[in-house]
Amino acid sequence: TDHYQPVHDSLRYFIPKMPPGSAIVNDDYGSAFFPGAKKAWDEVCQDKGVAFDVFDTGQAATISASWQNVKAL
């Protein structure tokens, strides 16, 4: 299963709607089984200037304070 489109669409939908202090976690970011999840996350975050961290566990996360000024996608 390719996770590209669901991750892409979810980020585009949720980023402008998240209240301050909210988090988005991508559990499949580092998974070799779902490379589309990383690709979509990287594209949307780079396009919109959303900062995120990648953990040793392979997960990625962003806190809404890092993208409070992001306009609607």
mmCIF file of N, CA, C and O in Angstrom:
data_model
loop_
_atom_site.group_PDB
_atom_site.id
_atom_site.type_symbol
_atom_site.label_atom_id
_atom_site.label_comp_id
_atom_site.label_asym_id
_atom_site.label_seq_id
_atom_site.Cartn_x
_atom_site.Cartn_y
_atom_site.Cartn_z
ATOM 1 N N THR A 1 0.844 -1.182 0.000
ATOM 2 C CA THR A 1 0.000 0.000 0.000
ATOM 3 C C THR A 1 0.884 1.238 0.000
ATOM 4 O O THR A 1 1.821 1.339 0.787
ATOM 5 N N ASP A 2 0.571 2.184 -0.850
ATOM 6 C CA ASP A 2 1.310 3.434 -0.915
ATOM 7 C C ASP A 2 0.633 4.462 -0.008
ATOM 8 O O ASP A 2 -0.546 4.747 -0.174
ATOM 9 N N HIS A 3 1.384 4.986 0.927
ATOM 10 C CA HIS A 3 0.833 5.956 1.875
ATOM 11 C C HIS A 3 0.991 7.400 1.410
ATOM 12 O O HIS A 3 0.651 8.323 2.137
ATOM 13 N N TYR A 4 1.517 7.614 0.225
ATOM 14 C CA TYR A 4 1.778 8.982 -0.232
ATOM 15 C C TYR A 4 0.514 9.849 -0.200
ATOM 16 O O TYR A 4 0.484 10.878 0.465
ATOM 17 N N GLN A 5 -0.507 9.469 -0.934
ATOM 18 C CA GLN A 5 -1.679 10.328 -1.065
ATOM 19 C C GLN A 5 -2.410 10.558 0.256
ATOM 20 O O GLN A 5 -2.779 11.692 0.567
ATOM 21 N N PRO A 6 -2.633 9.518 1.073
ATOM 22 C CA PRO A 6 -3.312 9.775 2.350
ATOM 23 C C PRO A 6 -2.529 10.724 3.268
ATOM 24 O O PRO A 6 -3.118 11.593 3.910
ATOM 25 N N VAL A 7 -1.205 10.563 3.329
ATOM 26 C CA VAL A 7 -0.396 11.449 4.178
ATOM 27 C C VAL A 7 -0.420 12.863 3.606
ATOM 28 O O VAL A 7 -0.613 13.845 4.334
ATOM 29 N N HIS A 8 -0.250 12.976 2.319
ATOM 30 C CA HIS A 8 -0.267 14.286 1.653
ATOM 31 C C HIS A 8 -1.589 15.006 1.916
ATOM 32 O O HIS A 8 -1.607 16.160 2.353
ATOM 33 N N ASP A 9 -2.684 14.339 1.647
ATOM 34 C CA ASP A 9 -4.001 14.955 1.809
ATOM 35 C C ASP A 9 -4.296 15.285 3.265
ATOM 36 O O ASP A 9 -4.881 16.332 3.567
ATOM 37 N N SER A 10 -3.888 14.407 4.173
ATOM 38 C CA SER A 10 -4.125 14.657 5.606
ATOM 39 C C SER A 10 -3.372 15.884 6.089
ATOM 40 O O SER A 10 -3.935 16.728 6.806
ATOM 41 N N LEU A 11 -2.113 16.004 5.709
ATOM 42 C CA LEU A 11 -1.342 17.179 6.128
ATOM 43 C C LEU A 11 -1.942 18.460 5.560
ATOM 44 O O LEU A 11 -2.063 19.466 6.258
ATOM 45 N N ARG A 12 -2.308 18.433 4.305
ATOM 46 C CA ARG A 12 -2.902 19.624 3.683
ATOM 47 C C ARG A 12 -4.208 20.011 4.376
ATOM 48 O O ARG A 12 -4.528 21.181 4.485
ATOM 49 N N TYR A 13 -4.955 19.045 4.845
ATOM 50 C CA TYR A 13 -6.212 19.310 5.531
ATOM 51 C C TYR A 13 -6.003 19.781 6.969
ATOM 52 O O TYR A 13 -6.595 20.762 7.404
ATOM 53 N N PHE A 14 -5.153 19.066 7.720
ATOM 54 C CA PHE A 14 -5.050 19.327 9.152
ATOM 55 C C PHE A 14 -4.139 20.484 9.540
ATOM 56 O O PHE A 14 -4.404 21.162 10.535
ATOM 57 N N ILE A 15 -3.060 20.711 8.830
ATOM 58 C CA ILE A 15 -2.114 21.755 9.256
ATOM 59 C C ILE A 15 -2.808 23.094 9.516
ATOM 60 O O ILE A 15 -2.618 23.680 10.577
ATOM 61 N N PRO A 16 -3.632 23.609 8.605
ATOM 62 C CA PRO A 16 -4.248 24.915 8.890
ATOM 63 C C PRO A 16 -5.332 24.884 9.973
ATOM 64 O O PRO A 16 -5.760 25.921 10.460
ATOM 65 N N LYS A 17 -5.777 23.707 10.365
ATOM 66 C CA LYS A 17 -6.862 23.588 11.349
ATOM 67 C C LYS A 17 -6.386 23.298 12.773
ATOM 68 O O LYS A 17 -7.186 23.346 13.698
ATOM 69 N N MET A 18 -5.116 23.014 12.958
ATOM 70 C CA MET A 18 -4.632 22.607 14.277
ATOM 71 C C MET A 18 -4.444 23.808 15.199
ATOM 72 O O MET A 18 -3.835 24.800 14.818
ATOM 73 N N PRO A 19 -4.956 23.724 16.425
ATOM 74 C CA PRO A 19 -4.763 24.803 17.384
ATOM 75 C C PRO A 19 -3.323 24.819 17.923
ATOM 76 O O PRO A 19 -2.600 23.820 17.806
ATOM 77 N N PRO A 20 -2.901 25.941 18.489
ATOM 78 C CA PRO A 20 -1.542 26.036 19.049
ATOM 79 C C PRO A 20 -1.251 24.900 20.034
ATOM 80 O O PRO A 20 -2.097 24.528 20.839
ATOM 81 N N GLY A 21 -0.053 24.348 19.927
ATOM 82 C CA GLY A 21 0.370 23.276 20.817
ATOM 83 C C GLY A 21 -0.008 21.888 20.353
ATOM 84 O O GLY A 21 0.354 20.907 20.980
ATOM 85 N N SER A 22 -0.739 21.793 19.262
ATOM 86 C CA SER A 22 -1.124 20.488 18.730
ATOM 87 C C SER A 22 0.055 19.835 18.027
ATOM 88 O O SER A 22 0.966 20.505 17.567
ATOM 89 N N ALA A 23 0.013 18.525 17.926
ATOM 90 C CA ALA A 23 1.091 17.787 17.271
ATOM 91 C C ALA A 23 0.523 16.891 16.187
ATOM 92 O O ALA A 23 -0.606 16.421 16.271
ATOM 93 N N ILE A 24 1.343 16.674 15.175
ATOM 94 C CA ILE A 24 1.056 15.684 14.147
ATOM 95 C C ILE A 24 2.240 14.733 14.143
ATOM 96 O O ILE A 24 3.390 15.180 14.105
ATOM 97 N N VAL A 25 1.956 13.434 14.192
ATOM 98 C CA VAL A 25 3.006 12.419 14.209
ATOM 99 C C VAL A 25 2.834 11.521 12.990
ATOM 100 O O VAL A 25 1.726 11.083 12.681
ATOM 101 N N ASN A 26 3.928 11.258 12.314
ATOM 102 C CA ASN A 26 3.936 10.324 11.189
ATOM 103 C C ASN A 26 4.678 9.079 11.653
ATOM 104 O O ASN A 26 5.902 9.054 11.690
ATOM 105 N N ASP A 27 3.920 8.066 12.010
ATOM 106 C CA ASP A 27 4.502 6.841 12.546
ATOM 107 C C ASP A 27 5.277 6.057 11.480
ATOM 108 O O ASP A 27 6.184 5.310 11.794
ATOM 109 N N ASP A 28 4.929 6.251 10.209
ATOM 110 C CA ASP A 28 5.547 5.497 9.123
ATOM 111 C C ASP A 28 6.645 6.266 8.391
ATOM 112 O O ASP A 28 7.117 5.820 7.343
ATOM 113 N N TYR A 29 7.076 7.395 8.909
ATOM 114 C CA TYR A 29 8.055 8.238 8.213
ATOM 115 C C TYR A 29 9.316 7.475 7.808
ATOM 116 O O TYR A 29 9.775 7.578 6.682
ATOM 117 N N GLY A 30 9.861 6.703 8.694
ATOM 118 C CA GLY A 30 11.103 5.994 8.411
ATOM 119 C C GLY A 30 10.926 4.559 7.954
ATOM 120 O O GLY A 30 11.894 3.819 7.827
ATOM 121 N N SER A 31 9.710 4.156 7.661
ATOM 122 C CA SER A 31 9.445 2.768 7.285
ATOM 123 C C SER A 31 9.852 2.495 5.844
ATOM 124 O O SER A 31 9.420 3.190 4.918
ATOM 125 N N ALA A 32 10.646 1.459 5.652
ATOM 126 C CA ALA A 32 11.024 1.031 4.303
ATOM 127 C C ALA A 32 9.820 0.456 3.554
ATOM 128 O O ALA A 32 9.827 0.385 2.323
ATOM 129 N N PHE A 33 8.787 0.073 4.280
ATOM 130 C CA PHE A 33 7.594 -0.491 3.656
ATOM 131 C C PHE A 33 6.673 0.580 3.073
ATOM 132 O O PHE A 33 5.844 0.282 2.228
ATOM 133 N N PHE A 34 6.793 1.832 3.568
ATOM 134 C CA PHE A 34 5.885 2.902 3.153
ATOM 135 C C PHE A 34 6.657 4.170 2.780
ATOM 136 O O PHE A 34 6.511 5.213 3.427
ATOM 137 N N PRO A 35 7.481 4.116 1.739
ATOM 138 C CA PRO A 35 8.283 5.287 1.384
ATOM 139 C C PRO A 35 7.442 6.494 0.985
ATOM 140 O O PRO A 35 7.891 7.638 1.097
ATOM 141 N N GLY A 36 6.219 6.272 0.554
ATOM 142 C CA GLY A 36 5.341 7.384 0.196
ATOM 143 C C GLY A 36 4.990 8.267 1.376
ATOM 144 O O GLY A 36 4.755 9.463 1.220
ATOM 145 N N ALA A 37 4.965 7.696 2.572
ATOM 146 C CA ALA A 37 4.664 8.490 3.771
ATOM 147 C C ALA A 37 5.740 9.538 3.995
ATOM 148 O O ALA A 37 5.443 10.698 4.296
ATOM 149 N N LYS A 38 6.998 9.168 3.835
ATOM 150 C CA LYS A 38 8.103 10.110 3.999
ATOM 151 C C LYS A 38 8.103 11.141 2.879
ATOM 152 O O LYS A 38 8.267 12.343 3.114
ATOM 153 N N LYS A 39 7.893 10.682 1.661
ATOM 154 C CA LYS A 39 7.902 11.595 0.516
ATOM 155 C C LYS A 39 6.829 12.669 0.656
ATOM 156 O O LYS A 39 7.094 13.859 0.454
ATOM 157 N N ALA A 40 5.616 12.285 1.004
ATOM 158 C CA ALA A 40 4.526 13.245 1.165
ATOM 159 C C ALA A 40 4.807 14.214 2.305
ATOM 160 O O ALA A 40 4.609 15.428 2.177
ATOM 161 N N TRP A 41 5.281 13.683 3.433
ATOM 162 C CA TRP A 41 5.591 14.516 4.596
ATOM 163 C C TRP A 41 6.650 15.546 4.225
ATOM 164 O O TRP A 41 6.490 16.734 4.495
ATOM 165 N N ASP A 42 7.721 15.099 3.596
ATOM 166 C CA ASP A 42 8.803 16.005 3.209
ATOM 167 C C ASP A 42 8.312 17.081 2.239
ATOM 168 O O ASP A 42 8.625 18.264 2.395
ATOM 169 N N GLU A 43 7.530 16.689 1.249
ATOM 170 C CA GLU A 43 7.048 17.649 0.250
ATOM 171 C C GLU A 43 6.149 18.715 0.857
ATOM 172 O O GLU A 43 6.339 19.905 0.611
ATOM 173 N N VAL A 44 5.153 18.297 1.624
ATOM 174 C CA VAL A 44 4.206 19.259 2.188
ATOM 175 C C VAL A 44 4.893 20.161 3.208
ATOM 176 O O VAL A 44 4.718 21.382 3.188
ATOM 177 N N CYS A 45 5.698 19.577 4.078
ATOM 178 C CA CYS A 45 6.372 20.387 5.099
ATOM 179 C C CYS A 45 7.354 21.369 4.466
ATOM 180 O O CYS A 45 7.419 22.536 4.863
ATOM 181 N N GLN A 46 8.083 20.941 3.462
ATOM 182 C CA GLN A 46 9.020 21.842 2.800
ATOM 183 C C GLN A 46 8.265 22.945 2.066
ATOM 184 O O GLN A 46 8.624 24.121 2.150
ATOM 185 N N ASP A 47 7.222 22.589 1.368
ATOM 186 C CA ASP A 47 6.446 23.556 0.611
ATOM 187 C C ASP A 47 5.847 24.636 1.495
ATOM 188 O O ASP A 47 5.768 25.805 1.111
ATOM 189 N N LYS A 48 5.423 24.260 2.686
ATOM 190 C CA LYS A 48 4.747 25.201 3.589
ATOM 191 C C LYS A 48 5.628 25.723 4.711
ATOM 192 O O LYS A 48 5.165 26.446 5.578
ATOM 193 N N GLY A 49 6.897 25.349 4.726
ATOM 194 C CA GLY A 49 7.808 25.843 5.755
ATOM 195 C C GLY A 49 7.513 25.302 7.132
ATOM 196 O O GLY A 49 7.735 25.977 8.134
ATOM 197 N N VAL A 50 7.024 24.088 7.202
ATOM 198 C CA VAL A 50 6.688 23.436 8.474
ATOM 199 C C VAL A 50 7.906 22.668 8.980
ATOM 200 O O VAL A 50 8.390 21.759 8.320
ATOM 201 N N ALA A 51 8.391 23.052 10.141
ATOM 202 C CA ALA A 51 9.531 22.361 10.752
ATOM 203 C C ALA A 51 9.060 21.080 11.430
ATOM 204 O O ALA A 51 7.942 21.011 11.939
ATOM 205 N N PHE A 52 9.927 20.063 11.421
ATOM 206 C CA PHE A 52 9.591 18.819 12.100
ATOM 207 C C PHE A 52 10.866 18.131 12.559
ATOM 208 O O PHE A 52 11.956 18.459 12.114
ATOM 209 N N ASP A 53 10.697 17.186 13.451
ATOM 210 C CA ASP A 53 11.807 16.389 13.968
ATOM 211 C C ASP A 53 11.601 14.936 13.574
ATOM 212 O O ASP A 53 10.473 14.461 13.479
ATOM 213 N N VAL A 54 12.705 14.241 13.361
ATOM 214 C CA VAL A 54 12.680 12.808 13.098
ATOM 215 C C VAL A 54 13.373 12.124 14.275
ATOM 216 O O VAL A 54 14.461 12.530 14.680
ATOM 217 N N PHE A 55 12.731 11.118 14.816
ATOM 218 C CA PHE A 55 13.233 10.421 15.987
ATOM 219 C C PHE A 55 13.981 9.149 15.603
ATOM 220 O O PHE A 55 13.813 8.629 14.499
ATOM 221 N N ASP A 56 14.777 8.643 16.507
ATOM 222 C CA ASP A 56 15.524 7.400 16.277
ATOM 223 C C ASP A 56 14.605 6.223 15.970
ATOM 224 O O ASP A 56 15.018 5.248 15.359
ATOM 225 N N THR A 57 13.364 6.330 16.362
ATOM 226 C CA THR A 57 12.385 5.272 16.131
ATOM 227 C C THR A 57 11.862 5.274 14.698
ATOM 228 O O THR A 57 11.126 4.378 14.307
ATOM 229 N N GLY A 58 12.205 6.310 13.929
ATOM 230 C CA GLY A 58 11.734 6.423 12.554
ATOM 231 C C GLY A 58 10.479 7.253 12.411
ATOM 232 O O GLY A 58 9.988 7.462 11.313
ATOM 233 N N GLN A 59 9.955 7.724 13.514
ATOM 234 C CA GLN A 59 8.779 8.582 13.469
ATOM 235 C C GLN A 59 9.195 10.029 13.221
ATOM 236 O O GLN A 59 10.318 10.421 13.523
ATOM 237 N N ALA A 60 8.273 10.814 12.680
ATOM 238 C CA ALA A 60 8.478 12.251 12.514
ATOM 239 C C ALA A 60 7.320 12.957 13.212
ATOM 240 O O ALA A 60 6.210 12.429 13.284
ATOM 241 N N ALA A 61 7.589 14.151 13.741
ATOM 242 C CA ALA A 61 6.537 14.902 14.426
ATOM 243 C C ALA A 61 6.764 16.391 14.267
ATOM 244 O O ALA A 61 7.895 16.853 14.130
ATOM 245 N N THR A 62 5.674 17.114 14.285
ATOM 246 C CA THR A 62 5.720 18.562 14.273
ATOM 247 C C THR A 62 4.741 19.082 15.316
ATOM 248 O O THR A 62 3.703 18.467 15.572
ATOM 249 N N ILE A 63 5.090 20.190 15.935
ATOM 250 C CA ILE A 63 4.230 20.862 16.913
ATOM 251 C C ILE A 63 3.728 22.144 16.263
ATOM 252 O O ILE A 63 4.493 22.856 15.621
ATOM 253 N N SER A 64 2.471 22.452 16.433
ATOM 254 C CA SER A 64 1.868 23.566 15.708
ATOM 255 C C SER A 64 2.572 24.899 15.907
ATOM 256 O O SER A 64 2.494 25.761 15.046
ATOM 257 N N ALA A 65 3.289 25.094 16.981
ATOM 258 C CA ALA A 65 4.008 26.354 17.171
ATOM 259 C C ALA A 65 5.016 26.589 16.051
ATOM 260 O O ALA A 65 5.348 27.724 15.735
ATOM 261 N N SER A 66 5.482 25.520 15.412
ATOM 262 C CA SER A 66 6.464 25.667 14.338
ATOM 263 C C SER A 66 5.823 26.081 13.025
ATOM 264 O O SER A 66 6.512 26.412 12.080
ATOM 265 N N TRP A 67 4.484 26.096 12.969
ATOM 266 C CA TRP A 67 3.831 26.489 11.723
ATOM 267 C C TRP A 67 2.585 27.327 11.948
ATOM 268 O O TRP A 67 1.640 27.290 11.173
ATOM 269 N N GLN A 68 2.600 28.151 12.983
ATOM 270 C CA GLN A 68 1.429 28.972 13.298
ATOM 271 C C GLN A 68 1.066 29.953 12.183
ATOM 272 O O GLN A 68 -0.078 30.314 12.033
ATOM 273 N N ASN A 69 2.053 30.381 11.404
ATOM 274 C CA ASN A 69 1.764 31.367 10.370
ATOM 275 C C ASN A 69 1.527 30.746 8.999
ATOM 276 O O ASN A 69 1.517 31.454 8.004
ATOM 277 N N VAL A 70 1.323 29.452 8.943
ATOM 278 C CA VAL A 70 1.076 28.781 7.671
ATOM 279 C C VAL A 70 -0.313 29.125 7.189
ATOM 280 O O VAL A 70 -1.287 29.007 7.930
ATOM 281 N N LYS A 71 -0.416 29.564 5.949
ATOM 282 C CA LYS A 71 -1.720 29.882 5.369
ATOM 283 C C LYS A 71 -2.429 28.588 4.978
ATOM 284 O O LYS A 71 -1.812 27.551 4.830
ATOM 285 N N ALA A 72 -3.697 28.702 4.754
ATOM 286 C CA ALA A 72 -4.472 27.534 4.329
ATOM 287 C C ALA A 72 -3.819 26.927 3.108
ATOM 288 O O ALA A 72 -3.351 27.633 2.224
ATOM 289 N N LEU A 73 -3.757 25.618 3.110
ATOM 290 C CA LEU A 73 -3.111 24.901 2.009
ATOM 291 C C LEU A 73 -4.084 24.782 0.911
ATOM 292 O O LEU A 73 -4.410 24.136 0.193
#
